[in-house]
Amino acid sequence: MSDEREVIEQAPKQLFVAGEWRDAAEGGKLAIEDPSTGDSLCEVADAQPDDAKAALDAAVEMQEEWAATPPRDRGEVLRSAFEALTERADDLALLMTLEMGKPVAESKAEITYAAEFLRWFSEEAVRIDGRYTVNANGQGRTLVMRQPVGPCLLITPWNFPMAMGTRKIGPAVAAGCTMVVKPASQTPLSMLELARILEEAGLPGGVLNVVTSSSSGSVMGPLIEDDRLRKLSFTGSTEVGAKLMEQASGGLLRLSMELGGNAPFLVFDDADVGDAVSGAMIAKMRNIGEACTSANRFHVAESVADEFTDKLAEKMGALKVGRGTEEGVDVGPLIDDDQRGKVAELVEDAVDKGAKAVVGGSRRDGAGYFYDPTVLSDVPDNARLLKEEIFGPVAPVKGFGSEDEAVAAANDTEFGLVAYVYTSDLKRALRVCEGLQTGMIGLNQGMVSNAAAPFGGVKQSGFGREGGVEGIGEYLETKYVAVNL
Ligand code: NAP
């Protein structure tokens, strides 16, 4: 296993265009920071609009050839990349922790999760099907075929620097699409490593192009408006997603939008409170709370609310905060000072309005963007953190009376990505799951992420599904042939 200096030195830092590693057109550089210290780790190429155009040129040039490549061959590239990712998980995890901050064990879990999408879609590549039916009147036939959408633009966020990439790249490669990928400017190193792994796995030059840039708007804008682009898949904030949809409307691009969340976590009085607390720790603290799936607010039956709050506070208070590379650390830094400032502001707002910090509630002094794991009780209805995505290690707990009240509170948000439900009553479980306005539900479990399941949201959390049998469909067009027979 390499050390910190080695993984940074060895990571690719150039743009990957048409199968070649090259500097940005004007030689610009973008500094990458370690969020646990605020120190600079290294610099990567800072692309200009001409670089992005060259990347799209390469994707367009390769589209026909890649679409015509046998599905088994496309799948084998993904399978080899799955194996390489798994083999190099230790170094990749260390690199991810350095640029993103989460503890190494969590980075390693992300590498496993990311690799699973490559394996899953290596298997899906050979299962793209269509249909052939006899028309109702017996005259003629209907032939339905599935074909790749065409060149795609894939834009990913910083919170899962590798998995948000493989969740898009896997199905695009499997379907026979070429692509330009733009990782978040704060965490490009994991994506650049992934590009190198796919190159080594035999992906032909031009199928995957990676553009890193500090000016995402001006560099991506012309690509989104280029009529050769056929699809945009975006994971990030609702605000940016909505802006990109407007830009994409000119070209009527196929869209997948994986946007923000505000997950409710419901604990009914018939739940096993110990299990609910264990699930809450995962739903809240995975990725330091910086996940679209993070439990944003805990709605707990009045009769068990105190017990749940005390047990949750005990576990949250016992977490070790520190640099993600240190042994035994559970909670790393937030991504930057802005993100930490936003979390602090939401907590201050809630406390000013009457909430009580049972544990935590403050930033850590010193270098790095650390914030203490926090549990808030007596959270008033008008606290902003019940409505806004916290994206940090803060758990507000609120009591509820009836089941109807709980479901109404859960749905009282513009978002609809995921909800968590803890109950031991089967009928209630199904009733509540049917009533929740979300794309996903964790029933008696604190995590829903699974390469074999359709991940995605409703309402302001977006549309489209990643993973599962649905995932590849986002990269396929349906063509119908009316057959005269
Ligand atoms: P963000 O600010 O929306 O950025 C996401 C990506 O979009 C980054 O690569 C960013 O590049 C790029 N971007 C920003 N403005 C752009 C523009 N005008 N044109 C083109 N690209 C642009 O989101 P974030 O803060 O990185 O990520 C956190 C958000 O992502 C949260 O809301 C979270 O819930 C959501 N998320 C959703 C899912 C899901 O599956 N639903 C999964 C993970 C995260 P720069 O880095 O250069 O700004």
mmCIF file of N, CA, C and O in Angstrom, residues 20-51:
data_model
loop_
_atom_site.group_PDB
_atom_site.id
_atom_site.type_symbol
_atom_site.label_atom_id
_atom_site.label_comp_id
_atom_site.label_asym_id
_atom_site.label_seq_id
_atom_site.Cartn_x
_atom_site.Cartn_y
_atom_site.Cartn_z
ATOM 1 N N GLU A 20 -5.914 10.403 -24.701
ATOM 2 C CA GLU A 20 -4.606 10.964 -24.337
ATOM 3 C C GLU A 20 -4.707 11.845 -23.109
ATOM 4 O O GLU A 20 -5.723 12.500 -22.899
ATOM 5 N N TRP A 21 -3.631 11.828 -22.342
ATOM 6 C CA TRP A 21 -3.550 12.705 -21.173
ATOM 7 C C TRP A 21 -2.867 13.975 -21.622
ATOM 8 O O TRP A 21 -1.779 13.936 -22.193
ATOM 9 N N ARG A 22 -3.530 15.113 -21.409
ATOM 10 C CA ARG A 22 -2.960 16.373 -21.902
ATOM 11 C C ARG A 22 -3.297 17.540 -20.973
ATOM 12 O O ARG A 22 -4.261 17.500 -20.199
ATOM 13 N N ASP A 23 -2.470 18.598 -21.088
ATOM 14 C CA ASP A 23 -2.709 19.785 -20.267
ATOM 15 C C ASP A 23 -3.894 20.570 -20.813
ATOM 16 O O ASP A 23 -4.315 20.355 -21.950
ATOM 17 N N ALA A 24 -4.390 21.494 -20.005
ATOM 18 C CA ALA A 24 -5.477 22.360 -20.467
ATOM 19 C C ALA A 24 -4.923 23.318 -21.530
ATOM 20 O O ALA A 24 -3.723 23.625 -21.531
ATOM 21 N N ALA A 25 -5.820 23.782 -22.408
ATOM 22 C CA ALA A 25 -5.410 24.605 -23.556
ATOM 23 C C ALA A 25 -4.487 25.765 -23.144
ATOM 24 O O ALA A 25 -3.456 25.997 -23.753
ATOM 25 N N GLU A 26 -4.851 26.457 -22.093
ATOM 26 C CA GLU A 26 -4.026 27.612 -21.698
ATOM 27 C C GLU A 26 -3.076 27.269 -20.554
ATOM 28 O O GLU A 26 -2.531 28.154 -19.891
ATOM 29 N N GLY A 27 -2.909 25.987 -20.299
ATOM 30 C CA GLY A 27 -1.958 25.563 -19.256
ATOM 31 C C GLY A 27 -2.418 25.845 -17.841
ATOM 32 O O GLY A 27 -1.623 25.750 -16.902
ATOM 33 N N GLY A 28 -3.704 26.220 -17.689
ATOM 34 C CA GLY A 28 -4.224 26.583 -16.360
ATOM 35 C C GLY A 28 -4.222 25.405 -15.394
ATOM 36 O O GLY A 28 -4.273 24.242 -15.801
ATOM 37 N N LYS A 29 -4.140 25.741 -14.113
ATOM 38 C CA LYS A 29 -4.123 24.705 -13.069
ATOM 39 C C LYS A 29 -5.166 25.025 -11.996
ATOM 40 O O LYS A 29 -5.417 26.196 -11.684
ATOM 41 N N LEU A 30 -5.691 23.954 -11.416
ATOM 42 C CA LEU A 30 -6.716 24.062 -10.392
ATOM 43 C C LEU A 30 -6.160 23.387 -9.135
ATOM 44 O O LEU A 30 -5.741 22.228 -9.188
ATOM 45 N N ALA A 31 -6.136 24.127 -8.004
ATOM 46 C CA ALA A 31 -5.545 23.563 -6.780
ATOM 47 C C ALA A 31 -6.556 22.676 -6.043
ATOM 48 O O ALA A 31 -7.735 23.019 -5.932
ATOM 49 N N ILE A 32 -6.079 21.539 -5.550
ATOM 50 C CA ILE A 32 -6.924 20.627 -4.780
ATOM 51 C C ILE A 32 -6.481 20.674 -3.321
ATOM 52 O O ILE A 32 -5.290 20.567 -3.021
ATOM 53 N N GLU A 33 -7.467 20.816 -2.432
ATOM 54 C CA GLU A 33 -7.180 21.036 -1.017
ATOM 55 C C GLU A 33 -7.541 19.815 -0.165
ATOM 56 O O GLU A 33 -8.481 19.093 -0.476
ATOM 57 N N ASP A 34 -6.786 19.626 0.902
ATOM 58 C CA ASP A 34 -7.114 18.602 1.898
ATOM 59 C C ASP A 34 -8.049 19.264 2.924
ATOM 60 O O ASP A 34 -7.619 20.157 3.661
ATOM 61 N N PRO A 35 -9.323 18.853 2.991
ATOM 62 C CA PRO A 35 -10.253 19.533 3.895
ATOM 63 C C PRO A 35 -9.945 19.328 5.376
ATOM 64 O O PRO A 35 -10.487 20.027 6.227
ATOM 65 N N SER A 36 -9.055 18.381 5.688
ATOM 66 C CA SER A 36 -8.746 18.164 7.099
ATOM 67 C C SER A 36 -7.649 19.111 7.593
ATOM 68 O O SER A 36 -7.420 19.222 8.803
ATOM 69 N N THR A 37 -6.975 19.782 6.645
ATOM 70 C CA THR A 37 -5.906 20.706 7.047
ATOM 71 C C THR A 37 -6.037 22.077 6.371
ATOM 72 O O THR A 37 -5.489 23.065 6.848
ATOM 73 N N GLY A 38 -6.734 22.108 5.237
ATOM 74 C CA GLY A 38 -6.804 23.344 4.452
ATOM 75 C C GLY A 38 -5.579 23.506 3.565
ATOM 76 O O GLY A 38 -5.461 24.465 2.802
ATOM 77 N N ASP A 39 -4.636 22.546 3.626
ATOM 78 C CA ASP A 39 -3.411 22.638 2.805
ATOM 79 C C ASP A 39 -3.687 22.151 1.380
ATOM 80 O O ASP A 39 -4.548 21.311 1.149
ATOM 81 N N SER A 40 -2.850 22.678 0.467
ATOM 82 C CA SER A 40 -3.000 22.242 -0.919
ATOM 83 C C SER A 40 -2.363 20.862 -1.098
ATOM 84 O O SER A 40 -1.275 20.588 -0.582
ATOM 85 N N LEU A 41 -3.072 19.972 -1.808
ATOM 86 C CA LEU A 41 -2.553 18.619 -2.045
ATOM 87 C C LEU A 41 -1.755 18.566 -3.337
ATOM 88 O O LEU A 41 -0.707 17.932 -3.423
ATOM 89 N N CYS A 42 -2.301 19.194 -4.383
ATOM 90 C CA CYS A 42 -1.666 19.181 -5.702
ATOM 91 C C CYS A 42 -2.511 20.052 -6.621
ATOM 92 O O CYS A 42 -3.485 20.676 -6.170
ATOM 93 N N GLU A 43 -2.130 20.097 -7.884
ATOM 94 C CA GLU A 43 -2.911 20.843 -8.868
ATOM 95 C C GLU A 43 -3.294 19.915 -10.003
ATOM 96 O O GLU A 43 -2.531 18.996 -10.341
ATOM 97 N N VAL A 44 -4.469 20.167 -10.599
ATOM 98 C CA VAL A 44 -4.860 19.419 -11.806
ATOM 99 C C VAL A 44 -5.143 20.431 -12.915
ATOM 100 O O VAL A 44 -5.248 21.636 -12.656
ATOM 101 N N ALA A 45 -5.276 19.925 -14.138
ATOM 102 C CA ALA A 45 -5.524 20.813 -15.286
ATOM 103 C C ALA A 45 -6.855 21.539 -15.106
ATOM 104 O O ALA A 45 -7.837 20.952 -14.660
ATOM 105 N N ASP A 46 -6.862 22.808 -15.460
ATOM 106 C CA ASP A 46 -8.069 23.631 -15.357
ATOM 107 C C ASP A 46 -8.567 23.911 -16.776
ATOM 108 O O ASP A 46 -8.073 24.812 -17.463
ATOM 109 N N ALA A 47 -9.541 23.122 -17.213
ATOM 110 C CA ALA A 47 -9.965 23.171 -18.619
ATOM 111 C C ALA A 47 -10.653 24.485 -18.990
ATOM 112 O O ALA A 47 -11.300 25.118 -18.155
ATOM 113 N N GLN A 48 -10.516 24.832 -20.240
ATOM 114 C CA GLN A 48 -11.186 25.980 -20.846
ATOM 115 C C GLN A 48 -12.250 25.427 -21.815
ATOM 116 O O GLN A 48 -12.240 24.236 -22.140
ATOM 117 N N PRO A 49 -13.144 26.288 -22.322
ATOM 118 C CA PRO A 49 -14.184 25.786 -23.233
ATOM 119 C C PRO A 49 -13.622 24.995 -24.419
ATOM 120 O O PRO A 49 -14.222 23.997 -24.830
ATOM 121 N N ASP A 50 -12.454 25.383 -24.946
ATOM 122 C CA ASP A 50 -11.887 24.642 -26.094
ATOM 123 C C ASP A 50 -11.551 23.194 -25.717
ATOM 124 O O ASP A 50 -11.655 22.295 -26.554
ATOM 125 N N ASP A 51 -11.113 22.992 -24.477
ATOM 126 C CA ASP A 51 -10.796 21.624 -24.032
ATOM 127 C C ASP A 51 -12.064 20.779 -23.971
ATOM 128 O O ASP A 51 -12.064 19.605 -24.355
#
